[in-house]
mmCIF file of C-alpha atoms in Angstrom:
data_model
loop_
_atom_site.group_PDB
_atom_site.id
_atom_site.type_symbol
_atom_site.label_atom_id
_atom_site.label_comp_id
_atom_site.label_asym_id
_atom_site.label_seq_id
_atom_site.Cartn_x
_atom_site.Cartn_y
_atom_site.Cartn_z
ATOM 1 C CA MET A 1 -10.094 4.249 12.607
ATOM 2 C CA LYS A 2 -13.506 3.939 14.215
ATOM 3 C CA LEU A 3 -15.449 0.740 13.880
ATOM 4 C CA GLN A 4 -18.512 2.494 12.456
ATOM 5 C CA ARG A 5 -16.353 3.807 9.635
ATOM 6 C CA MET A 6 -15.229 0.291 8.840
ATOM 7 C CA ASN A 7 -18.832 -0.855 8.823
ATOM 8 C CA ARG A 8 -19.607 1.792 6.227
ATOM 9 C CA ARG A 9 -16.661 0.636 4.149
ATOM 10 C CA ALA A 10 -17.776 -2.981 4.408
ATOM 11 C CA LEU A 11 -21.203 -2.084 3.123
ATOM 12 C CA THR A 12 -19.732 -0.357 0.087
ATOM 13 C CA LEU A 13 -17.493 -3.223 -0.931
ATOM 14 C CA GLY A 14 -18.900 -5.876 -3.248
ATOM 15 C CA ALA A 15 -17.423 -8.875 -4.983
ATOM 16 C CA LEU A 16 -16.559 -9.226 -8.646
ATOM 17 C CA ALA A 17 -15.705 -12.646 -10.037
ATOM 18 C CA VAL A 18 -12.950 -12.561 -12.627
ATOM 19 C CA SER A 19 -12.783 -15.112 -15.420
ATOM 20 C CA GLY A 20 -10.288 -17.924 -15.079
ATOM 21 C CA ALA A 21 -9.544 -17.880 -18.781
ATOM 22 C CA LEU A 22 -5.988 -17.428 -19.927
ATOM 23 C CA ALA A 23 -5.046 -13.761 -19.649
ATOM 24 C CA LEU A 24 -3.617 -11.805 -22.521
ATOM 25 C CA THR A 25 -0.819 -9.729 -21.055
ATOM 26 C CA ALA A 26 1.601 -7.080 -22.138
ATOM 27 C CA CYS A 27 4.232 -9.772 -22.514
ATOM 28 C CA GLY A 28 2.254 -12.971 -23.129
ATOM 29 C CA SER A 29 1.562 -14.839 -19.883
ATOM 30 C CA ASP A 30 -0.463 -18.018 -19.404
ATOM 31 C CA ASP A 31 -1.219 -17.323 -15.729
ATOM 32 C CA ASN A 32 -4.796 -16.930 -14.567
ATOM 33 C CA GLY A 33 -7.374 -16.920 -11.814
ATOM 34 C CA GLY A 34 -8.489 -14.613 -9.028
ATOM 35 C CA SER A 35 -11.342 -12.479 -7.774
ATOM 36 C CA THR A 36 -11.823 -8.852 -6.960
ATOM 37 C CA SER A 37 -14.110 -6.717 -4.847
ATOM 38 C CA SER A 38 -15.229 -3.147 -5.226
ATOM 39 C CA SER A 39 -16.760 -0.001 -3.845
ATOM 40 C CA SER A 40 -20.201 0.891 -5.152
ATOM 41 C CA SER A 41 -19.009 4.486 -5.437
ATOM 42 C CA SER A 42 -16.679 3.420 -8.234
ATOM 43 C CA ALA A 43 -19.549 1.878 -10.177
ATOM 44 C CA ALA A 44 -21.290 5.246 -10.158
ATOM 45 C CA ASP A 45 -18.350 6.675 -12.072
ATOM 46 C CA ALA A 46 -18.472 4.046 -14.835
ATOM 47 C CA SER A 47 -20.325 6.291 -17.271
ATOM 48 C CA SER A 48 -17.414 8.748 -17.360
ATOM 49 C CA ILE A 49 -14.788 6.121 -18.241
ATOM 50 C CA LYS A 50 -13.260 6.334 -21.717
ATOM 51 C CA CYS A 51 -12.591 2.850 -23.074
ATOM 52 C CA ASP A 52 -10.565 3.959 -26.132
ATOM 53 C CA ASN A 53 -10.750 0.591 -27.950
ATOM 54 C CA ALA A 54 -9.897 -1.356 -24.810
ATOM 55 C CA LYS A 55 -10.704 -5.045 -25.129
ATOM 56 C CA GLY A 56 -9.690 -8.490 -23.995
ATOM 57 C CA GLN A 57 -8.157 -9.406 -20.643
ATOM 58 C CA LEU A 58 -5.243 -8.129 -18.560
ATOM 59 C CA LEU A 59 -3.156 -9.926 -15.976
ATOM 60 C CA ALA A 60 -1.527 -7.871 -13.231
ATOM 61 C CA ASP A 61 0.019 -8.590 -9.847
ATOM 62 C CA GLY A 62 1.885 -6.919 -7.010
ATOM 63 C CA SER A 63 1.167 -4.736 -3.999
ATOM 64 C CA SER A 64 -1.440 -6.154 -1.639
ATOM 65 C CA ALA A 65 -1.587 -2.674 -0.086
ATOM 66 C CA GLN A 66 -3.571 -1.366 -3.052
ATOM 67 C CA LYS A 67 -5.678 -4.496 -3.568
ATOM 68 C CA ASN A 68 -8.900 -2.966 -2.217
ATOM 69 C CA ALA A 69 -8.423 0.094 -4.442
ATOM 70 C CA ILE A 70 -7.679 -1.977 -7.538
ATOM 71 C CA ASP A 71 -10.746 -4.126 -6.879
ATOM 72 C CA ALA A 72 -12.963 -1.040 -6.740
ATOM 73 C CA TRP A 73 -11.482 0.373 -9.926
ATOM 74 C CA VAL A 74 -11.687 -2.946 -11.773
ATOM 75 C CA LYS A 75 -15.412 -3.275 -11.119
ATOM 76 C CA ALA A 76 -16.152 0.182 -12.554
ATOM 77 C CA PHE A 77 -13.806 -0.239 -15.514
ATOM 78 C CA SER A 78 -15.062 -3.719 -16.372
ATOM 79 C CA GLN A 79 -18.675 -2.522 -16.305
ATOM 80 C CA ALA A 80 -17.862 0.319 -18.660
ATOM 81 C CA CYS A 81 -15.476 -1.399 -21.063
ATOM 82 C CA GLY A 82 -16.021 -5.137 -20.787
ATOM 83 C CA VAL A 83 -12.342 -5.750 -20.092
ATOM 84 C CA GLN A 84 -11.464 -8.396 -17.514
ATOM 85 C CA ILE A 85 -8.541 -7.514 -15.244
ATOM 86 C CA ASN A 86 -7.102 -10.130 -12.919
ATOM 87 C CA TYR A 87 -5.017 -8.391 -10.250
ATOM 88 C CA LYS A 88 -3.609 -11.077 -7.966
ATOM 89 C CA GLY A 89 -2.220 -8.869 -5.159
ATOM 90 C CA GLY A 90 0.591 -11.312 -4.370
ATOM 91 C CA GLY A 91 2.931 -8.646 -2.962
ATOM 92 C CA SER A 92 5.238 -6.024 -4.429
ATOM 93 C CA GLY A 93 8.164 -8.406 -4.824
ATOM 94 C CA ALA A 94 6.085 -10.918 -6.761
ATOM 95 C CA GLY A 95 4.689 -8.173 -8.960
ATOM 96 C CA VAL A 96 8.062 -6.730 -9.964
ATOM 97 C CA THR A 97 9.504 -10.184 -10.590
ATOM 98 C CA SER A 98 6.599 -11.260 -12.786
ATOM 99 C CA PHE A 99 6.594 -7.960 -14.683
ATOM 100 C CA ASN A 100 10.283 -8.327 -15.503
ATOM 101 C CA GLN A 101 9.677 -11.904 -16.611
ATOM 102 C CA GLY A 102 7.196 -10.617 -19.176
ATOM 103 C CA GLN A 103 4.112 -12.067 -17.518
ATOM 104 C CA LEU A 104 2.084 -8.933 -16.727
ATOM 105 C CA ALA A 105 0.493 -5.948 -18.400
ATOM 106 C CA PHE A 106 1.389 -3.873 -15.343
ATOM 107 C CA ALA A 107 2.513 -4.421 -11.774
ATOM 108 C CA GLY A 108 1.841 -2.681 -8.482
ATOM 109 C CA SER A 109 4.653 -1.966 -6.035
ATOM 110 C CA ASP A 110 4.929 0.058 -2.846
ATOM 111 C CA SER A 111 8.618 0.560 -3.640
ATOM 112 C CA ALA A 112 10.005 2.121 -6.797
ATOM 113 C CA LEU A 113 12.038 -0.024 -9.168
ATOM 114 C CA LYS A 114 15.684 -0.437 -8.222
ATOM 115 C CA PRO A 115 18.336 0.305 -10.881
ATOM 116 C CA GLU A 116 18.919 -3.390 -11.532
ATOM 117 C CA GLU A 117 15.158 -3.926 -11.901
ATOM 118 C CA VAL A 118 14.949 -1.097 -14.417
ATOM 119 C CA THR A 119 17.759 -2.756 -16.385
ATOM 120 C CA ALA A 120 15.924 -6.081 -16.321
ATOM 121 C CA SER A 121 12.722 -4.415 -17.527
ATOM 122 C CA LYS A 122 14.401 -3.373 -20.772
ATOM 123 C CA GLN A 123 14.320 -7.026 -21.849
ATOM 124 C CA VAL A 124 10.501 -6.995 -21.914
ATOM 125 C CA CYS A 125 9.873 -3.333 -22.824
ATOM 126 C CA SER A 126 11.096 -3.285 -26.394
ATOM 127 C CA GLY A 127 12.874 0.020 -26.940
ATOM 128 C CA GLY A 128 11.818 1.271 -23.510
ATOM 129 C CA GLN A 129 11.865 0.406 -19.816
ATOM 130 C CA GLY A 130 9.671 0.000 -16.780
ATOM 131 C CA ILE A 131 8.601 3.225 -15.092
ATOM 132 C CA ASP A 132 6.982 4.042 -11.734
ATOM 133 C CA LEU A 133 3.654 5.893 -11.721
ATOM 134 C CA PRO A 134 2.432 6.919 -8.210
ATOM 135 C CA MET A 135 -1.254 6.065 -8.081
ATOM 136 C CA VAL A 136 -2.403 5.146 -4.564
ATOM 137 C CA GLY A 137 -1.444 6.834 -1.312
ATOM 138 C CA GLY A 138 -2.155 5.935 2.251
ATOM 139 C CA PRO A 139 -0.900 5.495 5.762
ATOM 140 C CA ILE A 140 0.689 2.313 7.017
ATOM 141 C CA ALA A 141 -1.315 1.699 10.153
ATOM 142 C CA LEU A 142 0.072 -0.056 13.190
ATOM 143 C CA GLY A 143 -2.926 -2.177 14.033
ATOM 144 C CA TYR A 144 -3.137 -3.652 17.527
ATOM 145 C CA ASN A 145 -5.344 -5.924 19.605
ATOM 146 C CA VAL A 146 -4.793 -5.175 23.292
ATOM 147 C CA PRO A 147 -7.815 -5.706 25.559
ATOM 148 C CA GLY A 148 -8.861 -2.569 27.426
ATOM 149 C CA VAL A 149 -6.592 -0.205 25.471
ATOM 150 C CA ASP A 150 -8.534 1.997 23.083
ATOM 151 C CA ASN A 151 -6.074 4.811 22.372
ATOM 152 C CA LEU A 152 -2.467 3.686 22.106
ATOM 153 C CA VAL A 153 0.418 6.065 21.391
ATOM 154 C CA LEU A 154 3.845 4.835 20.305
ATOM 155 C CA ASP A 155 6.936 6.500 18.849
ATOM 156 C CA ALA A 156 9.596 5.312 16.425
ATOM 157 C CA PRO A 157 12.127 4.055 19.025
ATOM 158 C CA THR A 158 9.448 2.071 20.842
ATOM 159 C CA LEU A 159 8.106 0.597 17.605
ATOM 160 C CA ALA A 160 11.614 -0.452 16.587
ATOM 161 C CA LYS A 161 12.168 -2.213 19.893
ATOM 162 C CA ILE A 162 8.784 -3.944 19.714
ATOM 163 C CA PHE A 163 9.387 -5.305 16.214
ATOM 164 C CA ASP A 164 12.980 -6.259 17.082
ATOM 165 C CA SER A 165 11.821 -8.248 20.142
ATOM 166 C CA LYS A 166 13.522 -5.829 22.562
ATOM 167 C CA ILE A 167 10.218 -4.815 24.196
ATOM 168 C CA THR A 168 8.115 -7.889 24.876
ATOM 169 C CA LYS A 169 5.325 -6.865 27.289
ATOM 170 C CA TRP A 170 2.556 -4.311 26.826
ATOM 171 C CA ASN A 171 3.144 -2.862 30.302
ATOM 172 C CA ASP A 172 6.807 -2.091 29.518
ATOM 173 C CA ALA A 173 8.024 1.171 31.041
ATOM 174 C CA ALA A 174 8.633 2.748 27.618
ATOM 175 C CA ILE A 175 5.020 2.130 26.569
ATOM 176 C CA LYS A 176 3.722 3.324 29.954
ATOM 177 C CA LYS A 177 5.605 6.606 29.552
ATOM 178 C CA LEU A 178 3.859 7.287 26.239
ATOM 179 C CA ASN A 179 0.452 6.249 27.629
ATOM 180 C CA PRO A 180 0.298 7.511 31.232
ATOM 181 C CA SER A 181 -3.493 7.303 31.499
ATOM 182 C CA ALA A 182 -3.890 3.855 29.919
ATOM 183 C CA THR A 183 -4.295 0.624 31.854
ATOM 184 C CA LEU A 184 -1.706 -1.540 30.119
ATOM 185 C CA PRO A 185 -1.960 -5.288 30.735
ATOM 186 C CA ASP A 186 0.872 -7.620 31.708
ATOM 187 C CA LEU A 187 0.464 -9.302 28.328
ATOM 188 C CA LYS A 188 3.021 -10.634 25.888
ATOM 189 C CA ILE A 189 3.439 -8.634 22.699
ATOM 190 C CA GLN A 190 2.808 -10.685 19.557
ATOM 191 C CA ALA A 191 4.430 -8.706 16.714
ATOM 192 C CA PHE A 192 3.413 -9.772 13.203
ATOM 193 C CA HIS A 193 5.360 -8.976 10.033
ATOM 194 C CA ARG A 194 5.016 -9.954 6.384
ATOM 195 C CA SER A 195 6.265 -13.378 5.293
ATOM 196 C CA ASP A 196 6.367 -12.402 1.616
ATOM 197 C CA GLU A 197 8.499 -9.727 -0.022
ATOM 198 C CA SER A 198 6.537 -6.554 0.513
ATOM 199 C CA GLY A 199 6.747 -2.886 -0.323
ATOM 200 C CA THR A 200 4.834 -2.254 2.897
ATOM 201 C CA THR A 201 7.713 -3.855 4.781
ATOM 202 C CA ASP A 202 10.160 -1.762 2.767
ATOM 203 C CA ASN A 203 8.362 1.467 3.654
ATOM 204 C CA PHE A 204 7.912 0.532 7.314
ATOM 205 C CA THR A 205 11.600 -0.273 7.729
ATOM 206 C CA LYS A 206 12.604 2.869 5.805
ATOM 207 C CA TYR A 207 10.625 4.808 8.386
ATOM 208 C CA LEU A 208 12.445 3.088 11.257
ATOM 209 C CA ILE A 209 15.853 3.615 9.623
ATOM 210 C CA ALA A 210 15.116 7.300 8.966
ATOM 211 C CA THR A 211 13.736 8.062 12.410
ATOM 212 C CA THR A 212 15.521 5.758 14.850
ATOM 213 C CA ALA A 213 18.578 4.215 13.211
ATOM 214 C CA ALA A 214 20.177 3.603 16.603
ATOM 215 C CA ASN A 215 17.356 1.192 17.433
ATOM 216 C CA TRP A 216 17.000 -0.414 14.008
ATOM 217 C CA LYS A 217 20.264 -1.865 12.763
ATOM 218 C CA TYR A 218 18.936 -3.550 9.633
ATOM 219 C CA SER A 219 19.458 -2.434 6.049
ATOM 220 C CA GLY A 220 15.789 -2.626 5.079
ATOM 221 C CA GLY A 221 14.161 -3.803 1.871
ATOM 222 C CA LYS A 222 11.134 -5.830 0.858
ATOM 223 C CA ALA A 223 12.147 -8.907 2.891
ATOM 224 C CA TRP A 224 11.769 -8.816 6.686
ATOM 225 C CA GLN A 225 15.165 -8.955 8.406
ATOM 226 C CA ALA A 226 14.627 -8.646 12.163
ATOM 227 C CA LYS A 227 14.637 -11.746 14.324
ATOM 228 C CA GLY A 228 11.663 -13.054 16.252
ATOM 229 C CA GLY A 229 8.033 -12.156 15.836
ATOM 230 C CA GLN A 230 5.482 -13.995 13.729
ATOM 231 C CA SER A 231 4.646 -13.703 10.060
ATOM 232 C CA ALA A 232 1.729 -13.859 7.649
ATOM 233 C CA ALA A 233 1.326 -13.425 3.910
ATOM 234 C CA GLY A 234 -0.072 -10.189 2.539
ATOM 235 C CA SER A 235 -1.575 -7.207 4.326
ATOM 236 C CA ALA A 236 -4.854 -9.092 4.715
ATOM 237 C CA GLY A 237 -3.039 -12.026 6.306
ATOM 238 C CA VAL A 238 -1.260 -9.843 8.858
ATOM 239 C CA ALA A 239 -4.491 -8.017 9.668
ATOM 240 C CA GLN A 240 -6.330 -11.304 10.173
ATOM 241 C CA GLN A 241 -3.655 -12.545 12.581
ATOM 242 C CA VAL A 242 -3.748 -9.324 14.605
ATOM 243 C CA LYS A 243 -7.531 -9.533 14.853
ATOM 244 C CA ALA A 244 -7.344 -13.162 16.025
ATOM 245 C CA THR A 245 -4.471 -12.775 18.520
ATOM 246 C CA SER A 246 -4.727 -11.059 21.898
ATOM 247 C CA GLY A 247 -1.674 -8.868 22.428
ATOM 248 C CA ALA A 248 -0.918 -8.606 18.719
ATOM 249 C CA ILE A 249 0.430 -5.709 16.694
ATOM 250 C CA GLY A 250 1.205 -5.573 12.972
ATOM 251 C CA TYR A 251 1.603 -3.175 10.090
ATOM 252 C CA PHE A 252 -0.771 -2.863 7.143
ATOM 253 C CA GLU A 253 -2.815 -0.290 5.279
ATOM 254 C CA LEU A 254 -5.590 1.704 6.930
ATOM 255 C CA SER A 255 -8.269 -0.077 4.904
ATOM 256 C CA TYR A 256 -7.505 -3.250 6.882
ATOM 257 C CA VAL A 257 -8.111 -1.621 10.291
ATOM 258 C CA GLY A 258 -11.387 -2.137 12.159
ATOM 259 C CA ASP A 259 -13.603 -4.957 13.392
ATOM 260 C CA GLY A 260 -11.576 -5.604 16.530
ATOM 261 C CA VAL A 261 -8.333 -3.996 15.372
ATOM 262 C CA LYS A 262 -7.423 -0.453 16.466
ATOM 263 C CA ALA A 263 -4.702 1.833 15.089
ATOM 264 C CA VAL A 264 -1.742 3.326 16.937
ATOM 265 C CA SER A 265 -1.247 7.101 16.968
ATOM 266 C CA ILE A 266 2.395 8.082 16.443
ATOM 267 C CA ASN A 267 4.248 10.595 18.573
ATOM 268 C CA THR A 268 6.318 12.429 15.953
ATOM 269 C CA GLY A 269 7.369 15.370 18.082
ATOM 270 C CA ALA A 270 4.484 17.465 16.749
ATOM 271 C CA SER A 271 2.098 19.208 19.134
ATOM 272 C CA ALA A 272 -0.014 16.053 19.398
ATOM 273 C CA PRO A 273 0.274 12.384 18.374
ATOM 274 C CA VAL A 274 -0.995 11.753 14.854
ATOM 275 C CA ALA A 275 -3.477 9.027 13.957
ATOM 276 C CA PRO A 276 -3.474 7.414 10.517
ATOM 277 C CA SER A 277 -6.121 8.824 8.199
ATOM 278 C CA THR A 278 -6.497 9.737 4.562
ATOM 279 C CA ASP A 279 -6.119 13.415 5.464
ATOM 280 C CA SER A 280 -3.006 12.975 7.602
ATOM 281 C CA ALA A 281 -1.403 10.784 4.924
ATOM 282 C CA THR A 282 -2.239 13.215 2.107
ATOM 283 C CA LYS A 283 -0.658 16.029 4.131
ATOM 284 C CA ASP A 284 2.579 14.056 4.319
ATOM 285 C CA ILE A 285 2.521 12.903 0.666
ATOM 286 C CA ALA A 286 1.921 16.466 -0.536
ATOM 287 C CA ALA A 287 5.416 17.320 0.698
ATOM 288 C CA ALA A 288 7.014 14.481 -1.313
ATOM 289 C CA GLN A 289 9.568 15.276 -4.006
ATOM 290 C CA VAL A 290 9.645 13.709 -7.476
ATOM 291 C CA VAL A 291 13.104 12.175 -7.789
ATOM 292 C CA GLY A 292 12.560 9.980 -10.863
ATOM 293 C CA THR A 293 14.064 10.916 -14.212
ATOM 294 C CA GLY A 294 12.449 11.029 -17.634
ATOM 295 C CA SER A 295 9.013 9.415 -17.564
ATOM 296 C CA ASP A 296 9.658 7.843 -14.162
ATOM 297 C CA LEU A 297 7.821 9.582 -11.299
ATOM 298 C CA THR A 298 9.426 8.024 -8.213
ATOM 299 C CA LEU A 299 8.721 10.032 -5.054
ATOM 300 C CA LYS A 300 10.828 10.712 -1.979
ATOM 301 C CA LEU A 301 8.705 10.793 1.185
ATOM 302 C CA ASP A 302 9.547 12.618 4.416
ATOM 303 C CA TYR A 303 9.465 10.030 7.198
ATOM 304 C CA ASN A 304 10.878 12.553 9.665
ATOM 305 C CA THR A 305 8.061 15.071 9.405
ATOM 306 C CA LYS A 306 7.092 16.862 12.597
ATOM 307 C CA ALA A 307 4.342 18.915 10.965
ATOM 308 C CA ASP A 308 1.130 19.027 12.957
ATOM 309 C CA GLY A 309 -1.417 16.617 11.538
ATOM 310 C CA ALA A 310 1.018 14.883 9.168
ATOM 311 C CA TYR A 311 1.209 11.115 9.605
ATOM 312 C CA PRO A 312 4.830 10.097 8.969
ATOM 313 C CA LEU A 313 4.418 6.419 8.115
ATOM 314 C CA THR A 314 2.923 6.619 4.645
ATOM 315 C CA LEU A 315 3.432 4.761 1.430
ATOM 316 C CA VAL A 316 2.747 5.378 -2.215
ATOM 317 C CA THR A 317 1.921 2.462 -4.470
ATOM 318 C CA TYR A 318 3.288 2.719 -7.993
ATOM 319 C CA GLU A 319 1.824 1.149 -11.088
ATOM 320 C CA ILE A 320 4.776 -0.183 -13.059
ATOM 321 C CA VAL A 321 4.396 -0.241 -16.828
ATOM 322 C CA CYS A 322 6.592 -0.036 -19.928
ATOM 323 C CA ASP A 323 6.999 3.517 -21.178
ATOM 324 C CA LYS A 324 7.588 2.057 -24.661
ATOM 325 C CA GLY A 325 7.353 -1.432 -26.087
ATOM 326 C CA ASN A 326 4.008 -2.562 -24.689
ATOM 327 C CA LYS A 327 2.288 -5.393 -26.599
ATOM 328 C CA ALA A 328 -0.168 -4.059 -29.156
ATOM 329 C CA ALA A 329 -2.823 -6.542 -27.990
ATOM 330 C CA THR A 330 -2.963 -5.147 -24.460
ATOM 331 C CA LEU A 331 -1.761 -1.545 -24.783
ATOM 332 C CA PRO A 332 -5.238 -0.006 -25.393
ATOM 333 C CA ALA A 333 -6.744 -1.683 -22.321
ATOM 334 C CA THR A 334 -3.702 -0.909 -20.165
ATOM 335 C CA LYS A 335 -3.734 2.768 -21.121
ATOM 336 C CA ALA A 336 -7.482 3.069 -20.713
ATOM 337 C CA PHE A 337 -7.435 1.487 -17.253
ATOM 338 C CA LEU A 338 -4.495 3.583 -16.046
ATOM 339 C CA THR A 339 -6.110 6.700 -17.507
ATOM 340 C CA TYR A 340 -9.275 5.987 -15.539
ATOM 341 C CA ILE A 341 -7.589 5.307 -12.184
ATOM 342 C CA ALA A 342 -5.473 8.455 -12.517
ATOM 343 C CA SER A 343 -8.519 10.558 -13.456
ATOM 344 C CA GLU A 344 -10.362 12.821 -11.052
ATOM 345 C CA ASP A 345 -13.191 10.280 -10.788
ATOM 346 C CA GLY A 346 -10.785 7.413 -10.254
ATOM 347 C CA GLN A 347 -8.878 9.197 -7.529
ATOM 348 C CA LYS A 348 -12.122 10.183 -5.771
ATOM 349 C CA VAL A 349 -12.792 6.493 -5.158
ATOM 350 C CA LEU A 350 -9.728 6.256 -2.905
ATOM 351 C CA SER A 351 -10.940 8.396 -0.030
ATOM 352 C CA THR A 352 -14.162 6.371 0.214
ATOM 353 C CA ILE A 353 -12.194 3.199 1.010
ATOM 354 C CA ASP A 354 -9.543 4.641 3.350
ATOM 355 C CA TYR A 355 -6.800 5.418 0.857
ATOM 356 C CA ALA A 356 -5.278 8.818 0.123
ATOM 357 C CA PRO A 357 -5.579 10.354 -3.357
ATOM 358 C CA ILE A 358 -2.328 11.440 -4.971
ATOM 359 C CA PRO A 359 -1.928 15.251 -4.677
ATOM 360 C CA ASP A 360 -2.908 17.255 -7.753
ATOM 361 C CA ALA A 361 0.590 18.436 -8.671
ATOM 362 C CA ILE A 362 1.813 14.832 -8.882
ATOM 363 C CA ILE A 363 -1.221 13.108 -10.426
ATOM 364 C CA THR A 364 -1.262 15.691 -13.232
ATOM 365 C CA LYS A 365 2.204 14.491 -14.245
ATOM 366 C CA VAL A 366 1.023 10.879 -14.034
ATOM 367 C CA ARG A 367 -1.844 11.581 -16.452
ATOM 368 C CA SER A 368 0.501 13.181 -18.954
ATOM 369 C CA THR A 369 2.885 10.227 -18.786
ATOM 370 C CA ILE A 370 0.091 7.681 -19.296
ATOM 371 C CA ALA A 371 -1.067 9.535 -22.389
ATOM 372 C CA GLY A 372 2.385 9.019 -23.912
ATOM 373 C CA LEU A 373 2.670 5.259 -23.297
ATOM 374 C CA SER A 374 3.340 3.279 -26.443
#
């Protein structure tokens, strides 16, 4: 993504302080504290938000990938309805765990609930269970900091070898072959991965498994498994390390690219390498299949796409909520907030801050499901 685009995004993001008071949650937590930031474009939509008796405070946690989107939505919703929402953004693993411990009104995760997690959710969703609602789309960018290299192309086998410490220098022959016109330095590669359990990690490793299994021998999941490399907590933490480290590369959402960090274009076998963008991610997500059952709307993404202009390394962040059995004290605010972020106005916010809106055919099903939450 171009630096001037990031400057525009920075100008649109503001800060919103969230009360440190004890949060009323869907399942009665005493956790607290945090702050959020927002896009001014979301505030312009506040007049169209339907509060529907929403009141009080909500505690939520999970995916750091969607943190910038949640912050924008929270500012608009709080202005309209007076509800305080503390979204901690501690990672998908933390969000699912806390949700199933009864501590949250909803959680965010870049990976759908596993069968055992659905079973656990039935203990806190009285008469129901946790379901996955796709809400935020976007590319997982491979951000890099290599002096003198402005347009870097990599493919799945090369990425696997870089993150598995099999390729260790930026002037390696495999990288040269993909970038014949670039002046690649004799510089050590510093590969950064997530230290916390992360749906971004899960999606990145699913991509490697699907596209280059011969070069990625790990089973995948939210926890990083490959040896070597360096780690940082959260997407913001990885992005900060890449920005600060010459020779670095890491994976995080497009909204974290810029200000000294450039994004890799991926050679998928299409007519040209594909750069991460909201358009290229939406093109890939539009081909996703709904594989969830009942009220669950889990999606299956195509990591092997070779379609021109489709970026293969995408993720969808799900909001996880009880389909039935939500606490009466927090259900109105939870439904109102989810209704807003799934609305046309809510989804429009995403493209202004480098996320991809969920395609119409899918988000229409999400809206219908939210309306039936109880």
